[in-house]
Tab-separated table of C-alpha atoms in Angstrom:
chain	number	residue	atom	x	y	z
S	529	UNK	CA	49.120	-13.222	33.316
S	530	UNK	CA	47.473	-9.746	34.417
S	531	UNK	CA	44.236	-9.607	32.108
S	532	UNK	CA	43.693	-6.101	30.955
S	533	UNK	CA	39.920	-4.781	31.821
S	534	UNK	CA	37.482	-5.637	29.240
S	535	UNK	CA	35.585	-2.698	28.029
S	536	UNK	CA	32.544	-3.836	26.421
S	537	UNK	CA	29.393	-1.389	26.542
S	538	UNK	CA	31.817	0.614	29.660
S	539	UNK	CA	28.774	0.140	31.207
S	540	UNK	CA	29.602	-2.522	33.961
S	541	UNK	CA	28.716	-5.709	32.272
S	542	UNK	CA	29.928	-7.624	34.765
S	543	UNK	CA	28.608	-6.416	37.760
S	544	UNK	CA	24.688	-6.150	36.473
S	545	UNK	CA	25.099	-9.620	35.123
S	546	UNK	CA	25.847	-10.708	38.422
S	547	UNK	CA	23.822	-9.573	40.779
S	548	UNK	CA	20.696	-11.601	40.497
S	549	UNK	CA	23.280	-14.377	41.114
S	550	UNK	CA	24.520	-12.841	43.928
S	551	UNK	CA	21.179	-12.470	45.409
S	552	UNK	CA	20.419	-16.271	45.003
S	553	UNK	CA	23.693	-17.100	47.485
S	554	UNK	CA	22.844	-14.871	49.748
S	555	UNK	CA	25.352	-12.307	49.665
S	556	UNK	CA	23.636	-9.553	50.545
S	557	UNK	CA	26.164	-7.198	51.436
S	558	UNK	CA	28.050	-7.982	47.846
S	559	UNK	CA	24.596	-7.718	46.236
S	560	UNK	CA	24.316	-4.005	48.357
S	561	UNK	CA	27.953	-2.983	46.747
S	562	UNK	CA	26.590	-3.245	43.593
S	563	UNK	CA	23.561	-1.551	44.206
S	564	UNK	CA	25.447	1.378	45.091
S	565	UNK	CA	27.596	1.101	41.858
S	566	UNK	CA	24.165	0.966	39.872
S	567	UNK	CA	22.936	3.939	41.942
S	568	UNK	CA	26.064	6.350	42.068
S	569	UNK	CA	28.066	5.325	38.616
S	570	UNK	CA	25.550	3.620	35.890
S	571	UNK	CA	24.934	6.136	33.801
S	572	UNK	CA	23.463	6.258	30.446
S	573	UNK	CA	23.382	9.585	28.820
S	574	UNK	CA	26.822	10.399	30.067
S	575	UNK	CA	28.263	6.692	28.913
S	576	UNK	CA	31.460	6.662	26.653
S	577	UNK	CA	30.506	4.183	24.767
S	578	UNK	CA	30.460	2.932	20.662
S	579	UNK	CA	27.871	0.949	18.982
S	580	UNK	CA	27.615	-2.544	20.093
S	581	UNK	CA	25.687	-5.584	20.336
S	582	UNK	CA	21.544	-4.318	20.464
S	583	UNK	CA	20.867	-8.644	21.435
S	584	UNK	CA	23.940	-8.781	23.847
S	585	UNK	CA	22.822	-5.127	25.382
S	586	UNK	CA	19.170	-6.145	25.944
S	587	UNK	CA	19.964	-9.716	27.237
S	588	UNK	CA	22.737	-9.007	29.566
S	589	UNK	CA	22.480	-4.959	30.661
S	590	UNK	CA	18.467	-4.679	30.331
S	591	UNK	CA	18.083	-8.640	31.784
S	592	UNK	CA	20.743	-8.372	34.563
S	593	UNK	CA	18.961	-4.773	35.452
S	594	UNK	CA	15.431	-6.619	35.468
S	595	UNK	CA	16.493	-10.031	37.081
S	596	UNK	CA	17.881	-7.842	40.272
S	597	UNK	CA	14.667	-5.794	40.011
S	598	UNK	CA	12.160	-9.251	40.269
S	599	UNK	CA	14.397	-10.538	43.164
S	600	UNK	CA	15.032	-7.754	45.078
S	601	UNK	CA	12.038	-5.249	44.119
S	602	UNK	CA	14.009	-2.495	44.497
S	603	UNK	CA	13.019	0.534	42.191
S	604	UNK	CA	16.064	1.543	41.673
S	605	UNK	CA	16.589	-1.350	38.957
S	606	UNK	CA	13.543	-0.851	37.393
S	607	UNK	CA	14.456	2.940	37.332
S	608	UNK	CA	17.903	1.770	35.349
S	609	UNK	CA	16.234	-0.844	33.066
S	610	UNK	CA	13.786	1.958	32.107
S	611	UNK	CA	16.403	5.006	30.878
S	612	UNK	CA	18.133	1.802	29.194
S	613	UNK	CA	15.175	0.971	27.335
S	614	UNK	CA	14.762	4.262	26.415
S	615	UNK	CA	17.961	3.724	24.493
S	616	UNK	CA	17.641	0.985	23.244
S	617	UNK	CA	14.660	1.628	21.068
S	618	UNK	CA	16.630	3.299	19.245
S	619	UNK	CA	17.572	0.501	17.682
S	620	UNK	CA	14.264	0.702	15.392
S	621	UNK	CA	14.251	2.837	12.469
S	622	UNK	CA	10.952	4.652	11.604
S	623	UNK	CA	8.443	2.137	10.771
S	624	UNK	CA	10.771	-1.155	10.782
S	625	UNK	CA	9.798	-3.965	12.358
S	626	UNK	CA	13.058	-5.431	13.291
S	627	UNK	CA	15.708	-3.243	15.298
S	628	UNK	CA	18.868	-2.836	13.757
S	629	UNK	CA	21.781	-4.522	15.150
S	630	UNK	CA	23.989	-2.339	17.293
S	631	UNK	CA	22.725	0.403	19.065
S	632	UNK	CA	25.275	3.297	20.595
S	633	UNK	CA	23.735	3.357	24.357
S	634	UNK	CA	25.532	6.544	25.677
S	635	UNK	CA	24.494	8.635	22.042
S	636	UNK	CA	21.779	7.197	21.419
S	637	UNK	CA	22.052	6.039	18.248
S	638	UNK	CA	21.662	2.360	16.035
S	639	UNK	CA	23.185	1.424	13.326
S	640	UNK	CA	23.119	-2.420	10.977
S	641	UNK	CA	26.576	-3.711	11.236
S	642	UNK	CA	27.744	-3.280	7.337
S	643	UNK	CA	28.948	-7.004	6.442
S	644	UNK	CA	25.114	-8.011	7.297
S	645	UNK	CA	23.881	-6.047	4.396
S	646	UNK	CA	20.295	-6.191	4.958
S	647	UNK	CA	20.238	-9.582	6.464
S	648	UNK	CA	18.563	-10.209	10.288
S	649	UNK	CA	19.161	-12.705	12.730
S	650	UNK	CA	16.229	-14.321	13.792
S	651	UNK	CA	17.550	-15.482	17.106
S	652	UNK	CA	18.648	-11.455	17.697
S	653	UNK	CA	15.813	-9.960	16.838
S	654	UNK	CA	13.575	-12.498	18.230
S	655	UNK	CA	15.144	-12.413	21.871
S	656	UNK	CA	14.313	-8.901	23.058
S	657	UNK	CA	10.516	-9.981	24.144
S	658	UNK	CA	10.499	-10.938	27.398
S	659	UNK	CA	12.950	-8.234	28.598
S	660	UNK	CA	10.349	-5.743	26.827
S	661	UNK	CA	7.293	-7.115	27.745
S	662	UNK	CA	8.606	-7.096	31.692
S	663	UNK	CA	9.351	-3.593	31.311
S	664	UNK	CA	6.202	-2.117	30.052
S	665	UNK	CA	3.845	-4.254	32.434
S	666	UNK	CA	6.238	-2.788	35.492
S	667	UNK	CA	6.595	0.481	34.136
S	668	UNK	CA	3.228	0.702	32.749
S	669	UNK	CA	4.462	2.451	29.640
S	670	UNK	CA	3.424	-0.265	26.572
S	671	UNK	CA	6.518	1.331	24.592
S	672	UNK	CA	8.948	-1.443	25.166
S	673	UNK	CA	6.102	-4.203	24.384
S	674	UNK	CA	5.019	-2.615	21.084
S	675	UNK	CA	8.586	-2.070	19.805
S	676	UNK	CA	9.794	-6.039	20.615
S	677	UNK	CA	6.365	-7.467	19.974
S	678	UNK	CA	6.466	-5.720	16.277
S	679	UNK	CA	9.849	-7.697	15.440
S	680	UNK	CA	8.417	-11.263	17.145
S	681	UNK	CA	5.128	-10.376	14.881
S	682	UNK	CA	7.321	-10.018	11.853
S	683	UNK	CA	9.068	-13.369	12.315
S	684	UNK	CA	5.862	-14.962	12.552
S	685	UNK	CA	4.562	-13.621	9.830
S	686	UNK	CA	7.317	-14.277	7.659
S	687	UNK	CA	7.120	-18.003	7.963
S	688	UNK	CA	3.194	-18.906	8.270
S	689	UNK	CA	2.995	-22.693	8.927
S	690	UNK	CA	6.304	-23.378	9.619
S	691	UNK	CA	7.852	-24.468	12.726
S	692	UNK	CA	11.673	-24.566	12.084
S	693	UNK	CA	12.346	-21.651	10.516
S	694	UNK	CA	15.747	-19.918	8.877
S	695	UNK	CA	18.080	-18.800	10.968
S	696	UNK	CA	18.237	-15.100	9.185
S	697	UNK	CA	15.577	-12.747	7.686
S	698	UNK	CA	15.889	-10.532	4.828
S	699	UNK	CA	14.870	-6.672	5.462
S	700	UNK	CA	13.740	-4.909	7.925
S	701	UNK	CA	10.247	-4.021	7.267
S	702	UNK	CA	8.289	-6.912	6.540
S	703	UNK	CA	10.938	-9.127	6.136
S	704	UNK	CA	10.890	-12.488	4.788
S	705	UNK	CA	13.433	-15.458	5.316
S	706	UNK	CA	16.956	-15.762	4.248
S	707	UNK	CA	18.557	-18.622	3.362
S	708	UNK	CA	17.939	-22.367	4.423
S	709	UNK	CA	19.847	-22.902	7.190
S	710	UNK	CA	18.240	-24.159	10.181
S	711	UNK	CA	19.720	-24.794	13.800
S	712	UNK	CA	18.585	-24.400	16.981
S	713	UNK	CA	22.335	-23.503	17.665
S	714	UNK	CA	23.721	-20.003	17.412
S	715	UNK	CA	21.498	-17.787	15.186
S	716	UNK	CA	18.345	-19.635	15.828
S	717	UNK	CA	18.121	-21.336	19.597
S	718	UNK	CA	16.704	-18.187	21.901
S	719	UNK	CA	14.226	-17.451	19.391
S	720	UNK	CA	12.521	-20.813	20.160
S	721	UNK	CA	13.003	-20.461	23.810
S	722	UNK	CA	11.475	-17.253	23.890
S	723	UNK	CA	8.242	-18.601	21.841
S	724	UNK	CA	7.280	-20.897	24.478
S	725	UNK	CA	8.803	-18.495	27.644
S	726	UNK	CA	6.436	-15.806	25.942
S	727	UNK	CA	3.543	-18.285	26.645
S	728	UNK	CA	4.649	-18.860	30.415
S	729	UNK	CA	5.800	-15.413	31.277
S	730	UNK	CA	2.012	-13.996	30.774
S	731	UNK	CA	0.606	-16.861	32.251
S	732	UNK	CA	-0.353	-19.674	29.595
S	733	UNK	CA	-2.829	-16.120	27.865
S	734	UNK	CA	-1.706	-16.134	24.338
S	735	UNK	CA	-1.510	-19.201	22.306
S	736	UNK	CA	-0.229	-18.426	19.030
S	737	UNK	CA	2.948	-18.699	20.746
S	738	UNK	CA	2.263	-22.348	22.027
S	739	UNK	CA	1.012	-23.664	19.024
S	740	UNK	CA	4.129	-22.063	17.021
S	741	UNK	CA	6.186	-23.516	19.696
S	742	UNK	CA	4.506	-26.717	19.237
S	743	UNK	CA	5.101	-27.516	15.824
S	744	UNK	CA	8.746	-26.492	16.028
S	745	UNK	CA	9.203	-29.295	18.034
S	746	UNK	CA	7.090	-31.383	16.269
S	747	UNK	CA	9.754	-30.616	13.054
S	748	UNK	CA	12.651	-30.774	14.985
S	749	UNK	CA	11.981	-34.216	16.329
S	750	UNK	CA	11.022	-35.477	13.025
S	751	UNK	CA	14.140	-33.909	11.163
S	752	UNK	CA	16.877	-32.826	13.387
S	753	UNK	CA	16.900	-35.483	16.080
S	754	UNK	CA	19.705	-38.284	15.429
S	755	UNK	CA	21.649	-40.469	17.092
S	756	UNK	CA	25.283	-41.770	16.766
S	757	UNK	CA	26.561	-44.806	15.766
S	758	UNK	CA	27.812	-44.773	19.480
S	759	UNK	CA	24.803	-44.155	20.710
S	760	UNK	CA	24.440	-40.328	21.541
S	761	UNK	CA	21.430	-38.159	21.015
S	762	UNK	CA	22.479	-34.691	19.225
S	763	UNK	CA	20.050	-32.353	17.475
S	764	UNK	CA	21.610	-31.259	14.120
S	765	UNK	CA	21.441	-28.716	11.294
S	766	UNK	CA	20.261	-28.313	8.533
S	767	UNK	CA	21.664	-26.300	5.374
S	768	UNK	CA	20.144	-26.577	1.701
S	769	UNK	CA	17.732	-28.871	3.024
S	770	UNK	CA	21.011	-31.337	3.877
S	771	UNK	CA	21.694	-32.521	7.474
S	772	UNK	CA	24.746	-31.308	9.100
S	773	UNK	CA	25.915	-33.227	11.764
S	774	UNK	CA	27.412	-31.289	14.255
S	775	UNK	CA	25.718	-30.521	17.786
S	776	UNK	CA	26.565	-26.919	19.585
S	777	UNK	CA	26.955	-26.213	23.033
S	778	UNK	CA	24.590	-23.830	22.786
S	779	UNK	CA	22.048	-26.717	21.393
S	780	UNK	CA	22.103	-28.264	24.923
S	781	UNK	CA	19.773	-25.384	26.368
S	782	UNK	CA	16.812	-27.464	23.839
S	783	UNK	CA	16.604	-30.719	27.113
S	784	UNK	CA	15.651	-27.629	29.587
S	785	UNK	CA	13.254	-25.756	27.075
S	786	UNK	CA	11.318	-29.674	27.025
S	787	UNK	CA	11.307	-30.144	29.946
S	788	UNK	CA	9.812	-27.005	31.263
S	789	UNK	CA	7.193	-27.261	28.559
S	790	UNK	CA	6.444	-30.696	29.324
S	791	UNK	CA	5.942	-29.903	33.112
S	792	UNK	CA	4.575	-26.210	33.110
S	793	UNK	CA	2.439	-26.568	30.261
S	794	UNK	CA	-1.024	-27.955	30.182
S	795	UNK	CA	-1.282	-31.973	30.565
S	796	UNK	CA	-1.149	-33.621	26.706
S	797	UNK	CA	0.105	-30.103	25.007
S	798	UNK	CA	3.600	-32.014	25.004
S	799	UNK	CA	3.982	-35.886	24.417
S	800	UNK	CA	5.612	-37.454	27.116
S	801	UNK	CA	8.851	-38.870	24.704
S	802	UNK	CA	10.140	-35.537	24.720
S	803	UNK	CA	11.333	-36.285	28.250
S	804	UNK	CA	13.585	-39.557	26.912
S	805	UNK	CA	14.507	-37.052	24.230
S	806	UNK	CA	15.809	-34.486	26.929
S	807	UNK	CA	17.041	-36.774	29.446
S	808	UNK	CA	19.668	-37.886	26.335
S	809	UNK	CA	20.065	-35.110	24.889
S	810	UNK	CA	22.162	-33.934	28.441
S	811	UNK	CA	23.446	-37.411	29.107
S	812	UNK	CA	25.365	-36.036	25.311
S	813	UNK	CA	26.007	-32.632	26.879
S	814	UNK	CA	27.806	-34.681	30.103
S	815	UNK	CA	29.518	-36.743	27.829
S	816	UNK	CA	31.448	-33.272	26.021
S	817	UNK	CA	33.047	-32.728	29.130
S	818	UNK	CA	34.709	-35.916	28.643
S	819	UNK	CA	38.218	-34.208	27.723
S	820	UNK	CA	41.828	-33.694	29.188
S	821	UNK	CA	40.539	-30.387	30.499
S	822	UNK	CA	37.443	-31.223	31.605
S	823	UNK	CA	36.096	-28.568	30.159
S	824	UNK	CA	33.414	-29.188	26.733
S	825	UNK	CA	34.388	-27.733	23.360
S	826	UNK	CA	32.037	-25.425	21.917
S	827	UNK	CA	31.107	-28.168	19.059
S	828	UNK	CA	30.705	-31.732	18.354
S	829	UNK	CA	31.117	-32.902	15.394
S	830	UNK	CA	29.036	-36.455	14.585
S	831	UNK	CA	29.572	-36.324	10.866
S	832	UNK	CA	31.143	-39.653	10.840
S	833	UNK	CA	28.650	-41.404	12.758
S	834	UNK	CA	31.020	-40.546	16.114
S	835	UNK	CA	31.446	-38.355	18.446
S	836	UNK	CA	34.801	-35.969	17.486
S	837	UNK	CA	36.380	-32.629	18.500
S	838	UNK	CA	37.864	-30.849	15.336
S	839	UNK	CA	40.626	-28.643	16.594
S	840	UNK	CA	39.041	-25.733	15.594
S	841	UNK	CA	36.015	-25.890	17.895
S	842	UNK	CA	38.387	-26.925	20.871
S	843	UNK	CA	37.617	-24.097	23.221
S	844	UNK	CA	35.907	-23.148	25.764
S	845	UNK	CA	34.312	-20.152	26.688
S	846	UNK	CA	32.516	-21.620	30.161
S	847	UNK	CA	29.121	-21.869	28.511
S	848	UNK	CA	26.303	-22.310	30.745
S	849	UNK	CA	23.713	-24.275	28.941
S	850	UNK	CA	24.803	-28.024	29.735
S	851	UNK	CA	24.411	-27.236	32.949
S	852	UNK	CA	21.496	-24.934	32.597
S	853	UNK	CA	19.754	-28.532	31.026
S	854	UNK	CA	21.459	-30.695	34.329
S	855	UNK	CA	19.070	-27.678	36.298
S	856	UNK	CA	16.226	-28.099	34.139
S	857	UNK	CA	16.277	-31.655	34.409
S	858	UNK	CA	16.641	-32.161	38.284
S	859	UNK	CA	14.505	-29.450	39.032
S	860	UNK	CA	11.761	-31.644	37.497
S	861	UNK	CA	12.862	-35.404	38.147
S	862	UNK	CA	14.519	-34.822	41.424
S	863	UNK	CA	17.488	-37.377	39.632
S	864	UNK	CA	20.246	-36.401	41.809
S	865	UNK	CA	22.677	-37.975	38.908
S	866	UNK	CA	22.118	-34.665	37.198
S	867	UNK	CA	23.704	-32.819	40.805
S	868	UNK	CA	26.652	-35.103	40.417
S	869	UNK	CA	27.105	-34.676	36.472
S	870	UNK	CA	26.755	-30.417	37.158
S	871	UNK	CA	29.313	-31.181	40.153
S	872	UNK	CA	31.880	-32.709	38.135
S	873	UNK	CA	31.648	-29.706	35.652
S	874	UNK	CA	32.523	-27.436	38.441
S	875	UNK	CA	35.432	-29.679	39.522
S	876	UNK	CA	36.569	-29.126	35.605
S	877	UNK	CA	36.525	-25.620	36.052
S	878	UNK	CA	38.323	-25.342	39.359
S	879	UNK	CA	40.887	-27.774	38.002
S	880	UNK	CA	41.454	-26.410	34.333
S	881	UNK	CA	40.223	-22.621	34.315
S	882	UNK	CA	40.579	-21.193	37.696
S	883	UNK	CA	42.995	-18.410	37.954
S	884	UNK	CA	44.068	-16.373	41.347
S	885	UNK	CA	40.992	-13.801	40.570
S	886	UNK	CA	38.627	-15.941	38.587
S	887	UNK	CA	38.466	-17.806	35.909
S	888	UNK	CA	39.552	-17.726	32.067
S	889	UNK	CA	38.064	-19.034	28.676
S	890	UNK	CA	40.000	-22.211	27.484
S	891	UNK	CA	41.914	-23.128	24.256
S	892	UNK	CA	42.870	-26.333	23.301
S	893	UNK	CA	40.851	-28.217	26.276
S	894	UNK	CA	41.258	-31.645	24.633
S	895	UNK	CA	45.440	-31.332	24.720
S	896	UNK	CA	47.752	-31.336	27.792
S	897	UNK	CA	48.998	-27.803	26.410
S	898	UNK	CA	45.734	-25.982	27.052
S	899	UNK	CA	45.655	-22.909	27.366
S	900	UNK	CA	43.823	-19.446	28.979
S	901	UNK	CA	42.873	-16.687	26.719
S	902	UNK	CA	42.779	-14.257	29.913
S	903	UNK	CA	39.137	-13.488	29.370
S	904	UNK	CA	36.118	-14.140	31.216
S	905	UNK	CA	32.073	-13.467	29.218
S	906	UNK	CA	30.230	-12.142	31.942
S	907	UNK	CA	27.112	-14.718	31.116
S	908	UNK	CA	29.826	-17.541	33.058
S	909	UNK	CA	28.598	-15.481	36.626
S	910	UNK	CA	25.205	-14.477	35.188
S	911	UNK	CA	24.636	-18.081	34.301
S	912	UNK	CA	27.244	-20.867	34.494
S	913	UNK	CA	27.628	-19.796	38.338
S	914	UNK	CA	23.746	-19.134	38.974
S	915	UNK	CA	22.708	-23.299	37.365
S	916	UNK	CA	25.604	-24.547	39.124
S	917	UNK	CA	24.466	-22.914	42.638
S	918	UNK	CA	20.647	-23.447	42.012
S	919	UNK	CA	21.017	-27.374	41.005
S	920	UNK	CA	22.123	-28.235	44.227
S	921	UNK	CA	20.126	-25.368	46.275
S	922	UNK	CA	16.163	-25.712	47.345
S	923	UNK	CA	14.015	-25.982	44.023
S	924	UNK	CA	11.685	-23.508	45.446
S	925	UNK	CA	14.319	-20.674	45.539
S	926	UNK	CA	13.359	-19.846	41.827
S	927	UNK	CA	10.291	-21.653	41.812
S	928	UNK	CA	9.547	-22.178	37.593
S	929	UNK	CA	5.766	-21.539	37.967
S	930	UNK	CA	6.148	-18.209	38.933
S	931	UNK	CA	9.521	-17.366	37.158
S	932	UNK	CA	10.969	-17.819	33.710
S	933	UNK	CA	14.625	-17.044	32.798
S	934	UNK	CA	15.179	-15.223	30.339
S	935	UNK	CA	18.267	-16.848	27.694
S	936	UNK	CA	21.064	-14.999	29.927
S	937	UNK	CA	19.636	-16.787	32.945
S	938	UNK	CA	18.058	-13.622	34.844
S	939	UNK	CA	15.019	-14.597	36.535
S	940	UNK	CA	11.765	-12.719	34.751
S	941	UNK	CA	8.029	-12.825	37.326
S	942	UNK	CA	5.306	-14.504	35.687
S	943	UNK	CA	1.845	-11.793	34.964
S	944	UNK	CA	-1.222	-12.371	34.324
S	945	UNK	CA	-2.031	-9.808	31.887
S	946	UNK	CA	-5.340	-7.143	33.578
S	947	UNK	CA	-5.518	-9.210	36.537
S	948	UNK	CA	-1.357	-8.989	38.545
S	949	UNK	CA	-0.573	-5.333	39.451
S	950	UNK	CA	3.415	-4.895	39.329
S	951	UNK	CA	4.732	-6.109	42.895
S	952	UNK	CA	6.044	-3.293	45.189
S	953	UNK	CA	9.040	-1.881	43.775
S	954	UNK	CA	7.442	-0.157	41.183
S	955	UNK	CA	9.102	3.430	39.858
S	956	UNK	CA	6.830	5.238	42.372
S	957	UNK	CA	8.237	4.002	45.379
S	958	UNK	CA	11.220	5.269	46.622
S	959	UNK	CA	14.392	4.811	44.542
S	960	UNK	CA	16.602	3.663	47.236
S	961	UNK	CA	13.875	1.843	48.964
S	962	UNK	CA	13.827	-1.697	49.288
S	963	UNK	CA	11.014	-4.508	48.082
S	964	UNK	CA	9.743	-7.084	50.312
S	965	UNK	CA	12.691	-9.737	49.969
S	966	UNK	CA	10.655	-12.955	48.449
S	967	UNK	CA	12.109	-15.787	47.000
C-alpha cells in the first residue's frame, strides 16, 4: 500500500526530526540536502498550517531545529529555531503561566483544545524548558527562558513538597493540581526528565531542580515500584490513591533518566540501588518485545500478578524509549548484553515493519495477522534510529557530560550559565556558514 503524505504542522516534520540523526551516521551530503530544504522552503510566516500540538511543535520542530544547530553549529538552525520561537510564544496568553495547548505556527495564533476545559498537562507544559532555555542562552534574547521557566515555576509551585505529582493542572494562571492520577507514563514522564536534564543542561547551577528531582524518585521507589509474580520490575500508576498495574512503553525512558543521574550527578546525590532498579526495569522493556512480531505493545498490563497484552494496547508505533534505556544503560556499564538486546529490536523491525520505503506502525503485533497502519511518527528517525545507531557507535560521539537530550532525542550542549559564551554558530555569523564540525 502507497501511504498518502502525512501533513502534520506542513512544516517538514520529518526532515528536521532527522537531521541530527543524520549527522551522527555521517551522512553528510543527506544532512546538506536538508539544510538546503531548511534554508530555501521552511518557512514560518508564509506556512499553511492549523493549530496543532504547542508540546509536539516545541519538542520535535524547535528540538530537531536546535539538535542540528549543537551538532553542526551552523546559524542557519539557530536562525530557524529563533522565528519558530517567536511563534510559539504565542502559545501564552497575557499573564498565564502555562501556554495553551495548540498554537497555529504559520498565523500565529494559540488556542486550549475545547474538550480540556481548563485542564493542563503537566508533562506538556512542563517539557518546553530545555528547548527554551537553549534558545535564549544562544540567541541571547532571555524571551524564550522567561516564557518556559514561568510554566516549570508554576508546576512547582503548585505542588510544594511533593515529588510525584498529578499528571494535570487546573488553570492557567497559578494553577493548582487536577486530579490524582499519577504516572510517569504519558501525561507525566518528560516532566520528570526535564527536572533533572534542567539541572545538567546548566551545569549542576540550580538545585531546586535536583532536590525536586530527588524526592520524586524517592516516592516513586517507595510507591510505584513492583514486581510480578513472574518476576519483572514495572513502575505503575496510581489513580485515587489505588495502584494500577499496568507499565507503558513510554515508562521505560525512567532506567535511562537513573542512570544518567546516578553517573552525572554528584557522588551520594543518588543511592546506588537505583542502578539494580534500572538495570530491571529494561531487562522488562526487552522482555515486551517478546511477541510474534517482535515488535513491543504500547502497554503491559501486570494486574494479575503477570505479564499480559490486552488486545487493545497491541500496537506498535516504533517507540524509542526501550531502546533509548538499552543506550542509557551501556553507555554507562559498557554491558554489551544491552547491544545485543537493542540489536534484536532492530531485527524485529526489519522483519515485521519494514516496507519498500521505510517502515510502518504495527497493529496486532502479538497475532500472525498483524498488520501496518501505513504510517510512520517522525520521533522513530529522530529517536528509535538515533539509540539504535549510537548503542553500538563510540560512546564519546554524544559524550553525556557535555550533552543532554532533550525527550525527542535531539542532542541539547551543556552551559554554564555567565561563564560559556554560545559556540560559533551564533546568529551573527554567516547564515550559510558552517560551525567547526565537533562531536
Amino acid at each position: 500500500k502507497r501511504g498518502k503524505p502525512n501533513t502534520w504542522f506542513n512544516l517538514g516534520l520529518s526532515i528536521v526530526e532527522t537531521m541530527d540523526t543524520l549527522w551522527l551516521l555521517g551522512f553528510r551530503q543527506e544532512f546538506d540536502e536538508a539544510q538546503r530544504w531548511v534554508e530555501e522552503h521552511l518557512t514560518f510566516e508564509r506556512a499553511k498550517t492549523k493549530p496543532d500540538s504547542f508540546f509536539e511543535a516545541t519538542i520535535r520542530l524547535l528540538g530537531g531545529l536546535l539538535g542540528a544547530h549543537s551538532l553542526s553549529l551552523r546559524p542557519i538552525f539557530l536562525q530557524r529555531a529563533k522565528e519558530l520561537g517567536d511563534r510559539l510564544i504565542s502559545a501564552w496568553p497575557p499573564d498565564a503561566d502555562l501556554p495553551n495547548s495548540q498554537v497555529d505556527i504559520g498565523a500565529n495564533l494559540s488556542s486550549h483544545i475545547g474538550w480540556r476545559g481548563r485542564s493542563f498537562s503537566t508533562a506538556e507544559v512542563g517539557s518546553c524548558q530545555l528547548e527554551f532555555r537553549y534558545l535564549s542562552h544562544h540567541t541571547g534574547d532571555p524571551t524564550y527562558a522567561i516564557f518556559a521557566d514561568r510554566a516549570f515555576n508554576a508546576i512547582l509551585q503548585a505542588t510544594p513538597d511533593k515529588g510525584l505529582v498529578s499528571a494535570n493542572l487546573l488553570g492557567n494562571t497559578r494553577p493548582v493540581e487536577q486530579g490524582s492520577t499519577i504516572t510517569l507514563g504519558a501525561h507525566g514522564d518528560s516532566y520528570y526528565e526535564y527536572l533533572v536534564k534542567q539541572y545538567l543542561q546548566t551545569s549542576q547551577t540550580e538545585p531546586r531542580f535536583l532536590e525536586r528531582w530527588k524526592l520524586a524518585m524517592q516516592e516513586m521507589m517507595s510507591r510505584l515500584v513492583h514486581r510480578s509474580s513472574d518476576g519483572y520490575l514495572y513502575v505503575a500508576k496510581e489513580h485515587d490513591g489505588n495502584i494500577v498495574h499496568e507499565f507503558d512503553h513510554l515508562s521505560c525512558f525512567i532506567a535511562g533518566m537513573l542512570m544518567q543521574g546516578l553517573h552525572e550527578l554528584p557522588v551520594g546525590e543518588v543511592p546506588q540501588g537505583y542502578m539494580e532498579v534500572a538495570a530491571e526495569i529494561t531487562e522488562t522493556c526487552h522482555a515486551m518485545y517478546d511477541t510474534t512480531s517482535g515488535l513491543a505493545p504500547e502497554i503491559i498490563d501486570f494486574s494479575s500478578g503477570q505479564k499480559v497484552i490486552k488486545p487493545k494496547d497491541a500496537f506498535s508505533l516504533l517507540r524509542p524509549e526501550a531502546v533509548e534505556a538499552m543506550y542509557y544503560m551501556w553507555y554507562y556499564t559498557g554491558d554489551h548484553i544491552y547491544r545485543e538486546w537493542a540489536h534484536s529490536v532492530l531485527e524485529g523491525l526489519n522483519r515485521s515493519a519494514r516496507t519498500t520505503h521505510g517502515y510502518s506502525s504495527m497493529e496486532q503485533i502479538n497475532s500472525i495477522e498483524q498488520k501496518m497502519t501505513d504510517s510512520c511518527e517522525s520521533f522513530f528517525y529522530a529517536e528509535t534510529l538515533k539509540y539504535l545507531y549510537l548503542i553500538q557507535a563510540d560512546p564519546e560521539l554524544v559524550p553525556l557530560d557535555k550533552f543532554v537530550f532533550n525527550t525527542e532525542a535531539h542532542p541539547l550542549r551543556i552551559w554554564r550559565p555567565g561563564v560559556d559564551a554560545p559556540p560559533s554558530g551564533g546568529l551573527r555569523a554567516s547564515a550559510s556558514g558552517e560551525g567547526t564540525e565537533t562531536r
